Coordinates of C-alpha atoms in Angstrom, one line a residue:
M1 CA 0.0 0.0 0.0
T2 CA 1.3 3.4 -0.9
D3 CA 0.6 6.4 1.3
G4 CA -2.9 7.6 0.6
G5 CA -3.4 4.8 -1.9
A6 CA -6.2 2.2 -2.2
V7 CA -6.4 -0.5 0.4
D8 CA -8.0 -4.0 0.3
C9 CA -10.4 -3.3 3.2
D10 CA -11.4 -0.7 5.6
V11 CA -10.6 -2.9 8.7
L12 CA -8.7 -6.3 8.9
V13 CA -10.0 -8.3 11.9
V14 CA -7.4 -10.9 13.0
G15 CA -9.1 -13.6 14.9
L16 CA -12.7 -15.0 14.4
G17 CA -13.7 -16.2 17.9
P18 CA -16.8 -14.6 19.5
V19 CA -15.1 -11.1 19.8
G20 CA -13.7 -10.9 16.2
A21 CA -16.7 -12.3 14.6
T22 CA -18.9 -9.7 16.6
L23 CA -16.7 -6.9 15.7
A24 CA -16.7 -8.0 11.9
A25 CA -20.5 -8.2 11.9
L26 CA -21.0 -4.8 13.6
L27 CA -18.6 -3.2 11.1
A28 CA -20.5 -4.8 8.3
R29 CA -23.7 -3.3 9.6
E30 CA -22.0 0.1 9.7
G31 CA -21.3 -0.4 5.9
L32 CA -17.5 -0.9 6.2
R33 CA -15.4 -3.3 4.1
V34 CA -14.1 -6.0 6.2
I35 CA -11.5 -8.8 5.8
A36 CA -11.6 -11.3 8.7
I37 CA -8.9 -14.0 9.1
D38 CA -8.5 -16.9 11.4
R39 CA -5.8 -19.5 11.5
D40 CA -8.4 -22.4 12.0
T41 CA -10.4 -23.6 9.2
A42 CA -13.7 -24.1 11.1
V43 CA -15.3 -23.1 14.4
Y44 CA -13.6 -24.8 17.3
P45 CA -15.9 -27.7 18.1
L46 CA -15.6 -27.8 21.9
P47 CA -16.8 -25.4 24.5
R48 CA -14.5 -22.8 26.1
A49 CA -16.3 -19.6 27.4
A50 CA -19.2 -20.6 29.6
H51 CA -21.3 -17.5 30.3
F52 CA -22.4 -14.3 28.9
D53 CA -24.9 -11.6 30.2
H54 CA -27.9 -9.5 29.1
E55 CA -25.6 -6.8 27.6
I56 CA -24.1 -9.3 25.4
M57 CA -27.4 -10.9 24.3
R58 CA -28.6 -7.2 23.5
V59 CA -25.5 -7.1 21.1
F60 CA -26.6 -10.4 19.5
Q61 CA -30.1 -8.9 19.2
R62 CA -28.7 -6.0 17.3
L63 CA -26.9 -8.4 14.9
G64 CA -30.1 -10.5 14.4
I65 CA -28.9 -13.7 15.9
A66 CA -30.7 -13.7 19.3
D67 CA -33.2 -16.2 18.1
S68 CA -30.5 -18.5 16.8
V69 CA -28.5 -18.3 20.1
L70 CA -31.5 -18.9 22.5
P71 CA -31.6 -22.7 21.8
H72 CA -28.2 -23.2 22.8
V73 CA -28.2 -21.2 26.1
R74 CA -29.9 -21.5 29.5
A75 CA -30.6 -18.9 32.0
S76 CA -28.5 -18.9 35.2
D77 CA -30.5 -18.3 38.3
G78 CA -27.8 -18.2 40.9
Y79 CA -24.0 -18.3 41.7
E80 CA -22.9 -19.6 45.0
F81 CA -19.8 -19.9 47.1
R82 CA -19.9 -22.9 49.4
T83 CA -17.7 -24.4 52.2
A84 CA -16.4 -27.8 51.8
R85 CA -19.6 -28.8 54.1
G86 CA -21.8 -27.3 51.6
E87 CA -22.6 -24.1 53.7
I88 CA -23.4 -20.9 51.5
L89 CA -20.8 -18.4 52.0
L90 CA -21.8 -16.0 49.3
R91 CA -24.9 -16.1 46.8
F92 CA -25.3 -13.9 43.8
D93 CA -29.0 -14.0 43.0
R94 CA -29.7 -14.1 39.2
T95 CA -33.4 -14.9 39.3
S96 CA -34.6 -11.5 37.8
A97 CA -36.6 -12.2 34.9
R98 CA -35.7 -9.0 33.1
S99 CA -32.5 -7.0 33.1
V100 CA -31.9 -3.3 32.1
S101 CA -31.6 -4.7 28.7
G102 CA -34.9 -6.6 28.7
W103 CA -33.2 -10.0 28.5
R104 CA -32.5 -12.4 31.3
G105 CA -29.5 -11.3 33.3
N106 CA -27.2 -14.2 32.7
Y107 CA -26.8 -17.0 30.2
M108 CA -24.9 -20.2 30.2
M109 CA -23.8 -21.3 26.8
H110 CA -22.5 -23.7 24.3
Q111 CA -19.8 -21.6 22.6
P112 CA -19.6 -23.5 19.4
A113 CA -23.2 -22.9 18.6
I114 CA -22.8 -19.1 19.4
E115 CA -19.8 -18.8 17.0
T116 CA -21.6 -20.7 14.3
A117 CA -24.5 -18.2 14.7
L118 CA -22.0 -15.3 14.2
R119 CA -20.3 -16.9 11.2
A120 CA -23.5 -17.4 9.5
R121 CA -24.2 -13.6 10.1
L122 CA -20.9 -12.9 8.5
A123 CA -21.5 -15.2 5.5
A124 CA -24.8 -13.3 4.8
A125 CA -22.8 -9.9 4.9
P126 CA -21.5 -8.9 1.4
Q127 CA -19.1 -6.4 3.0
V128 CA -17.2 -9.2 4.9
E129 CA -14.7 -11.4 3.2
T130 CA -13.8 -14.4 5.6
R131 CA -10.5 -16.1 5.1
L132 CA -10.1 -19.2 7.2
G133 CA -6.8 -21.1 7.5
T134 CA -5.0 -17.8 7.3
R135 CA -2.5 -16.6 10.0
L136 CA -0.8 -13.3 10.4
V137 CA 3.0 -13.4 10.3
G138 CA 4.0 -9.7 9.8
L139 CA 2.5 -6.3 10.3
D140 CA 3.7 -2.8 9.2
Q141 CA 2.2 0.6 9.5
T142 CA 2.1 3.2 6.8
A143 CA 0.8 6.7 6.7
G144 CA -2.4 5.4 5.1
G145 CA -3.0 2.4 7.4
A146 CA -1.3 -1.0 7.8
R147 CA 0.2 -3.5 5.7
A148 CA -0.3 -7.2 7.0
R149 CA 1.6 -10.3 5.8
V150 CA -0.6 -13.4 6.1
V151 CA 0.0 -17.0 5.2
D152 CA -2.5 -19.7 3.9
D153 CA -2.4 -22.8 1.9
A154 CA -1.5 -20.9 -1.2
G155 CA 1.5 -19.2 0.5
E156 CA 2.3 -15.7 1.7
R157 CA 0.3 -12.6 0.6
I158 CA -0.1 -9.1 1.6
V159 CA -3.4 -7.5 2.9
T160 CA -3.8 -3.7 3.2
A161 CA -6.2 -2.0 5.4
R162 CA -7.0 1.3 7.0
F163 CA -7.1 -0.3 10.4
V164 CA -6.2 -3.6 11.9
V165 CA -7.9 -5.0 15.0
G166 CA -6.3 -7.9 16.9
C167 CA -8.9 -10.1 18.4
D168 CA -6.6 -13.1 18.2
G169 CA -6.5 -14.1 21.9
A170 CA -4.1 -14.4 24.8
A171 CA -1.0 -15.2 22.5
S172 CA -2.0 -12.3 20.1
A173 CA 0.3 -12.1 17.1
V174 CA -1.0 -8.5 16.5
R175 CA 0.0 -7.5 20.1
K176 CA 3.5 -9.1 19.7
A177 CA 3.8 -7.4 16.4
C178 CA 3.3 -4.0 18.0
V179 CA 5.6 -5.0 20.9
I180 CA 2.9 -4.1 23.5
E181 CA 3.6 -5.2 27.0
L182 CA 1.1 -6.6 29.6
D183 CA 0.4 -5.5 33.2
D184 CA 0.5 -8.6 35.3
Y185 CA -1.8 -8.7 38.4
G186 CA 0.3 -11.4 39.9
F187 CA -2.5 -14.0 39.9
D188 CA -1.5 -17.4 38.2
E189 CA -3.3 -20.5 39.2
P190 CA -3.3 -23.8 37.2
W191 CA -6.7 -25.5 36.9
L192 CA -8.0 -28.6 35.2
V193 CA -11.2 -27.9 33.0
I194 CA -13.5 -30.7 32.2
D195 CA -16.6 -30.2 29.9
V196 CA -19.1 -33.1 30.2
R197 CA -22.3 -34.0 28.5
T198 CA -24.7 -35.2 31.2
G199 CA -27.3 -37.9 31.1
P200 CA -29.8 -39.6 33.4
G201 CA -28.4 -40.3 37.0
A202 CA -26.1 -37.1 37.0
R203 CA -26.2 -35.5 40.4
L204 CA -26.1 -31.8 39.4
P205 CA -26.4 -28.6 41.3
G206 CA -29.2 -26.3 39.9
V207 CA -27.0 -23.2 40.2
N208 CA -23.3 -22.4 39.5
V209 CA -21.1 -23.3 42.6
Q210 CA -17.6 -22.6 43.8
F211 CA -16.7 -25.2 46.5
C212 CA -14.2 -23.4 48.6
D213 CA -12.6 -26.6 49.8
P214 CA -9.0 -26.3 50.8
A215 CA -8.5 -30.0 50.0
R216 CA -9.5 -29.2 46.4
P217 CA -11.1 -25.9 45.2
T218 CA -13.7 -26.9 42.7
T219 CA -15.9 -25.0 40.2
C220 CA -19.2 -26.6 39.0
V221 CA -21.2 -24.6 36.4
L222 CA -23.9 -25.2 34.0
M223 CA -23.1 -24.8 30.2
G224 CA -25.5 -25.1 27.3
P225 CA -28.4 -27.4 27.4
G226 CA -27.2 -31.0 28.4
C227 CA -23.7 -29.9 29.3
H228 CA -21.8 -29.2 32.5
R229 CA -18.4 -27.9 33.4
W230 CA -16.1 -28.8 36.3
E231 CA -12.8 -27.1 37.1
F232 CA -10.3 -28.5 39.7
M233 CA -7.5 -26.4 41.0
L234 CA -4.1 -28.0 40.8
K235 CA -2.2 -28.0 44.1
P236 CA 1.5 -27.2 44.4
G237 CA 3.6 -30.1 43.0
E238 CA 0.9 -31.5 40.8
T239 CA 1.6 -31.6 37.1
P240 CA -0.8 -31.2 34.2
E241 CA 0.0 -34.7 33.1
E242 CA -1.2 -36.1 36.5
A243 CA -4.3 -34.0 36.5
L244 CA -5.2 -35.3 32.9
D245 CA -5.2 -38.9 34.0
E246 CA -8.6 -40.5 33.4
T247 CA -8.6 -42.5 36.8
R248 CA -7.9 -39.2 38.6
I249 CA -10.5 -37.2 36.7
W250 CA -13.2 -39.9 37.5
S251 CA -12.3 -39.9 41.2
W252 CA -12.8 -36.1 41.3
L253 CA -16.1 -36.3 39.3
A254 CA -17.4 -39.2 41.5
P255 CA -19.7 -36.9 43.6
W256 CA -21.8 -35.9 40.7
G257 CA -21.9 -39.2 38.5
D258 CA -20.0 -41.9 36.8
R259 CA -19.2 -43.0 33.3
R260 CA -22.9 -44.0 32.8
S261 CA -24.2 -40.5 33.6
L262 CA -21.4 -38.3 32.4
E263 CA -19.5 -38.2 29.1
I264 CA -16.3 -36.3 29.1
E265 CA -16.3 -34.0 26.1
R266 CA -13.0 -32.0 26.7
K267 CA -10.3 -31.9 29.3
A268 CA -7.5 -29.4 29.5
V269 CA -5.3 -27.6 31.9
Y270 CA -5.4 -23.8 31.9
R271 CA -3.5 -21.1 33.9
F272 CA -5.9 -18.4 35.2
H273 CA -4.3 -15.0 34.8
G274 CA -4.9 -11.3 35.4
L275 CA -3.3 -9.4 32.6
V276 CA -4.1 -6.1 30.9
A277 CA -2.2 -4.6 27.9
R278 CA -0.6 -1.3 28.5
R279 CA -1.6 0.1 25.2
W280 CA -4.6 -0.9 23.1
R281 CA -3.9 1.3 20.2
D282 CA -0.7 1.6 18.1
G283 CA -1.5 4.0 15.2
S284 CA -3.9 2.2 12.9
V285 CA -3.6 -1.1 15.0
L286 CA -6.0 -1.8 17.8
L287 CA -6.5 -4.7 20.3
A288 CA -9.7 -6.2 21.6
G289 CA -10.8 -9.1 23.9
D290 CA -8.1 -11.4 25.2
A291 CA -5.5 -9.7 23.1
A292 CA -6.0 -6.6 25.2
H293 CA -7.0 -8.2 28.6
Q294 CA -7.2 -11.6 30.4
M295 CA -9.0 -12.4 33.6
P296 CA -9.7 -15.4 35.7
P297 CA -13.2 -16.9 35.0
F298 CA -14.6 -16.5 38.4
A299 CA -16.7 -13.4 37.6
G300 CA -17.8 -15.0 34.2
Q301 CA -16.8 -11.9 32.2
G302 CA -14.1 -12.8 29.8
M303 CA -16.1 -13.1 26.7
C304 CA -18.4 -10.4 27.7
S305 CA -15.7 -7.9 28.1
G306 CA -14.3 -8.7 24.7
V307 CA -17.9 -8.3 23.1
R308 CA -18.2 -4.9 24.9
D309 CA -14.9 -3.9 23.2
A310 CA -16.2 -4.8 19.9
A311 CA -19.5 -2.7 20.5
N312 CA -17.5 0.3 21.8
L313 CA -14.9 0.1 18.9
S314 CA -17.2 -0.6 15.9
W315 CA -19.0 2.7 15.8
K316 CA -15.9 4.7 16.4
L317 CA -14.0 2.9 13.6
A318 CA -17.0 3.5 11.3
R319 CA -17.1 7.3 11.9
V320 CA -13.5 7.6 11.3
V321 CA -13.5 5.5 8.0
R322 CA -16.5 7.6 6.8
G323 CA -14.7 10.7 7.6
E324 CA -17.2 11.9 10.2
S325 CA -14.6 12.1 12.9
T326 CA -10.9 12.2 13.0
A327 CA -8.8 9.3 14.2
S328 CA -8.3 10.7 17.5
L329 CA -11.9 9.5 18.3
L330 CA -10.0 5.9 18.6
D331 CA -8.0 7.3 21.5
T332 CA -11.1 7.2 23.6
F333 CA -11.5 3.4 23.2
Q334 CA -9.0 2.3 25.8
P335 CA -10.0 5.0 28.6
E336 CA -13.6 4.0 28.2
R337 CA -13.1 0.3 28.3
E338 CA -10.1 0.0 30.5
R339 CA -11.6 1.2 33.9
Q340 CA -14.3 -1.3 33.6
V341 CA -12.0 -4.2 32.5
R342 CA -9.6 -3.6 35.4
A343 CA -12.5 -3.4 37.9
I344 CA -13.7 -6.8 36.5
V345 CA -10.1 -8.3 36.7
E346 CA -9.7 -7.2 40.2
T347 CA -13.1 -8.5 41.2
A348 CA -12.4 -11.8 39.5
I349 CA -9.0 -12.1 41.4
A350 CA -10.6 -11.2 44.7
M351 CA -13.3 -14.0 44.1
G352 CA -10.5 -16.3 42.9
R353 CA -8.5 -15.7 46.2
V354 CA -11.5 -16.7 48.2
V355 CA -11.9 -19.8 46.2
C356 CA -8.1 -20.7 45.9
T357 CA -7.3 -20.9 49.7
L358 CA -5.4 -24.2 50.3
D359 CA -4.4 -23.7 53.9
P360 CA -7.1 -25.4 56.2
A361 CA -6.6 -22.9 59.0
A362 CA -7.0 -19.9 56.7
A363 CA -10.1 -21.5 55.1
A364 CA -11.6 -22.2 58.5
A365 CA -11.1 -18.5 59.5
R366 CA -12.5 -17.4 56.1
D367 CA -15.5 -19.6 56.4
A368 CA -16.3 -18.3 60.0
D369 CA -16.0 -14.7 59.0
M370 CA -18.2 -15.0 55.8
L371 CA -20.8 -17.3 57.5
A372 CA -21.0 -14.7 60.4
R373 CA -21.5 -11.8 58.0
R374 CA -24.2 -13.7 56.1
A375 CA -26.0 -14.7 59.3
A376 CA -25.9 -11.0 60.4
G377 CA -27.6 -10.0 57.1
L378 CA -24.6 -7.9 56.0
P379 CA -24.4 -7.4 52.2
G380 CA -22.0 -9.3 50.1
P381 CA -20.0 -8.0 47.2
A382 CA -22.0 -7.2 44.0
L383 CA -21.1 -8.1 40.5
T384 CA -21.4 -4.5 39.2
F385 CA -19.0 -2.5 37.2
P386 CA -18.2 1.2 36.9
P387 CA -19.8 3.4 34.1
I388 CA -17.9 5.3 31.5
T389 CA -16.3 8.4 33.1
E390 CA -14.1 9.7 30.2
G391 CA -14.3 9.8 26.5
V392 CA -17.4 10.5 24.5
V393 CA -19.6 11.1 27.7
L394 CA -21.0 14.2 29.2
T395 CA -19.8 13.4 32.8
G396 CA -21.9 14.8 35.5
T397 CA -25.3 14.6 33.9
P398 CA -27.7 12.2 35.3
G399 CA -27.3 8.6 33.8
A400 CA -24.2 9.4 31.9
G401 CA -21.9 6.5 31.2
G402 CA -24.3 3.8 32.2
L403 CA -26.2 1.4 30.0
F404 CA -29.5 2.7 28.8
P405 CA -32.4 0.4 29.4
Q406 CA -34.3 -1.3 26.5
P407 CA -38.0 -1.3 27.0
W408 CA -40.0 -4.4 25.7
N409 CA -43.7 -4.4 24.8
G410 CA -45.8 -7.4 24.5
D411 CA -45.2 -10.8 26.1
D412 CA -42.2 -13.1 25.8
A413 CA -43.6 -15.1 23.0
A414 CA -43.9 -12.2 20.6
P415 CA -42.1 -9.2 22.1
V416 CA -41.4 -5.9 20.4
R417 CA -37.9 -4.5 21.6
F418 CA -37.2 -0.8 21.6
D419 CA -33.8 -1.2 20.0
D420 CA -35.3 -2.8 16.9
V421 CA -37.7 0.0 16.5
A422 CA -35.3 2.8 17.2
G423 CA -32.6 1.4 14.9
D424 CA -28.8 2.0 14.9
G425 CA -26.8 5.0 15.5
F426 CA -27.2 7.7 18.2
W427 CA -30.7 8.3 19.7
L428 CA -31.9 11.7 21.0
I429 CA -35.0 10.7 23.3
A430 CA -37.2 13.6 24.3
E431 CA -40.9 14.8 23.9
D432 CA -39.5 17.1 21.2
A433 CA -36.3 15.6 19.9
R434 CA -34.9 18.8 18.3
G435 CA -31.4 20.2 17.8
P436 CA -28.5 20.5 15.2
E437 CA -27.9 17.8 12.7
V438 CA -25.3 15.1 13.6
A439 CA -24.4 12.3 11.3
G440 CA -26.0 9.0 12.4
L441 CA -28.4 10.7 14.9
R442 CA -31.9 9.2 15.2
R443 CA -34.5 11.5 16.8
V444 CA -37.0 9.7 19.1
S445 CA -39.9 12.1 19.9
L446 CA -42.1 10.5 22.5
T447 CA -45.1 11.9 20.8
D448 CA -44.3 10.0 17.7
P449 CA -46.8 7.1 17.3
V450 CA -44.0 4.9 16.1
F451 CA -42.6 5.0 19.7
G452 CA -45.9 5.1 21.4
A453 CA -45.6 1.6 23.0
F454 CA -42.4 2.7 24.8
A455 CA -43.2 6.3 25.7
A456 CA -44.2 5.5 29.3
P457 CA -41.0 3.8 30.5
L458 CA -38.9 6.4 28.5
R459 CA -40.8 9.2 30.2
D460 CA -40.2 7.5 33.4
W461 CA -36.5 7.3 32.9
L462 CA -36.4 11.0 32.1
G463 CA -38.7 12.1 34.9
S464 CA -36.9 10.0 37.6
R465 CA -33.7 12.0 36.6
G466 CA -35.3 15.4 36.3
V467 CA -34.2 15.8 32.6
E468 CA -36.1 16.6 29.4
A469 CA -33.8 14.6 27.0
V470 CA -31.2 11.8 26.9
L471 CA -28.7 11.2 24.2
V472 CA -27.6 7.5 23.8
R473 CA -24.6 6.3 22.0
P474 CA -24.6 3.4 19.3
D475 CA -23.4 1.1 21.9
R476 CA -26.4 1.9 24.1
Y477 CA -24.4 3.7 26.7
V478 CA -25.7 7.2 27.9
F479 CA -23.8 10.1 26.4
G480 CA -25.6 12.6 28.7
S481 CA -28.9 13.9 29.6
G482 CA -30.4 17.5 30.1
N483 CA -31.5 20.0 27.4
A484 CA -32.1 18.4 23.9
V485 CA -30.4 21.2 21.9
D486 CA -27.5 21.5 24.3
L487 CA -26.9 17.6 24.2
V488 CA -26.6 17.5 20.5
E489 CA -24.3 20.5 20.2
K490 CA -22.0 19.0 22.8
L491 CA -21.9 15.7 21.1
A492 CA -21.1 17.3 17.7
N493 CA -18.3 19.3 19.3
L494 CA -16.9 16.1 20.9
L495 CA -17.2 14.1 17.7
R496 CA -15.5 16.7 15.6

């Protein structure tokens, strides 16, 4: 690619796991030309991530795949931390039928089915060219974008792009090519992960459980329908080879079933880390998902965090490619996302330290303290994460930086969802949604019959905050609230 010359695509997405596929699909929805590559030739057929939340289902709704995803998930009604004797130390209640997004709060999933639905969406998007069996081997930046060297069965070739996004996982070749270092939280614990298909006779908890047993810390969680996952912590001196021994695995699984009721689908030893990249942008190259951050699984937010990256980054890349904003808009990506990511990493590590206690005396003291707090009715920790406080946000106005609710109308069998009616882009929601023109702004006047079914809950949101208008970003986070004209003018100034 010569400076200022033509490019093969607007965005090259490296890695087609859930994060890369979501990003590519969102960019295609914005009308951008995308080349998406992955070193594998097909969706990985076995489970990896286990959980996603309502916000991620809302993104899937936007992509039109929610109905395809639903048969492969089941709602999670609770998450418990128990002593070795089964006493509840902590319980995170997840029984709410509707979240702020309208969907159930939490879903346990079968990841290959989710990825298959995302790949089908990409296949239906003419703006996306998917190249499987293709890996990145080199990356250079130019004044006009980036020049990637990739290898497939036909040999080495060059792909030129205005931007490259590395969604290529913990061992990211994109991150390494940019020589980006990681901040290490000093949490490094080896665990054996076992995915199982369950049958009659299996003795399974009805909720997700962390067994805080110093003899063998153990995780037991639901997956997609008919599937379950166990995770067993390896103790000092134990090797991965020992942990993968079939006899040992079945002895650990014995409390829940045997070979007649449990069929092992996958077994692997992982190291649970807390790592965050120091830079998420290097010129025309950006990182998302595990390439930018890795966290222990105890909060169930690994894939969720990556999909949030994709939702945040997609509309910003689209504005820059279309010439509606300068490339400096991309500098808001890391500040907006990193604060929440680090909060999640720290929460997950704190939860992990509770689970991973191996000293019996320390575990007994932990149990006594946590049981006493629970008996006294003292509140436990909450799985809540901070709002956006810098970037494209009008900090200080009511609701700014938080996720905007999605009202639903009708019953669960045939709901009408606000996001589907309001469409993509920014929303200005007010009785009279007036103000200057901004590219991609949709005006949602509450007197418009199109939005009549949602007017009451939207008026309630405005009234409870004492404002006349709210401006919502394309990723459905609140830009700010207040006077309608003032909001649009301030957004326009920020985006310019």
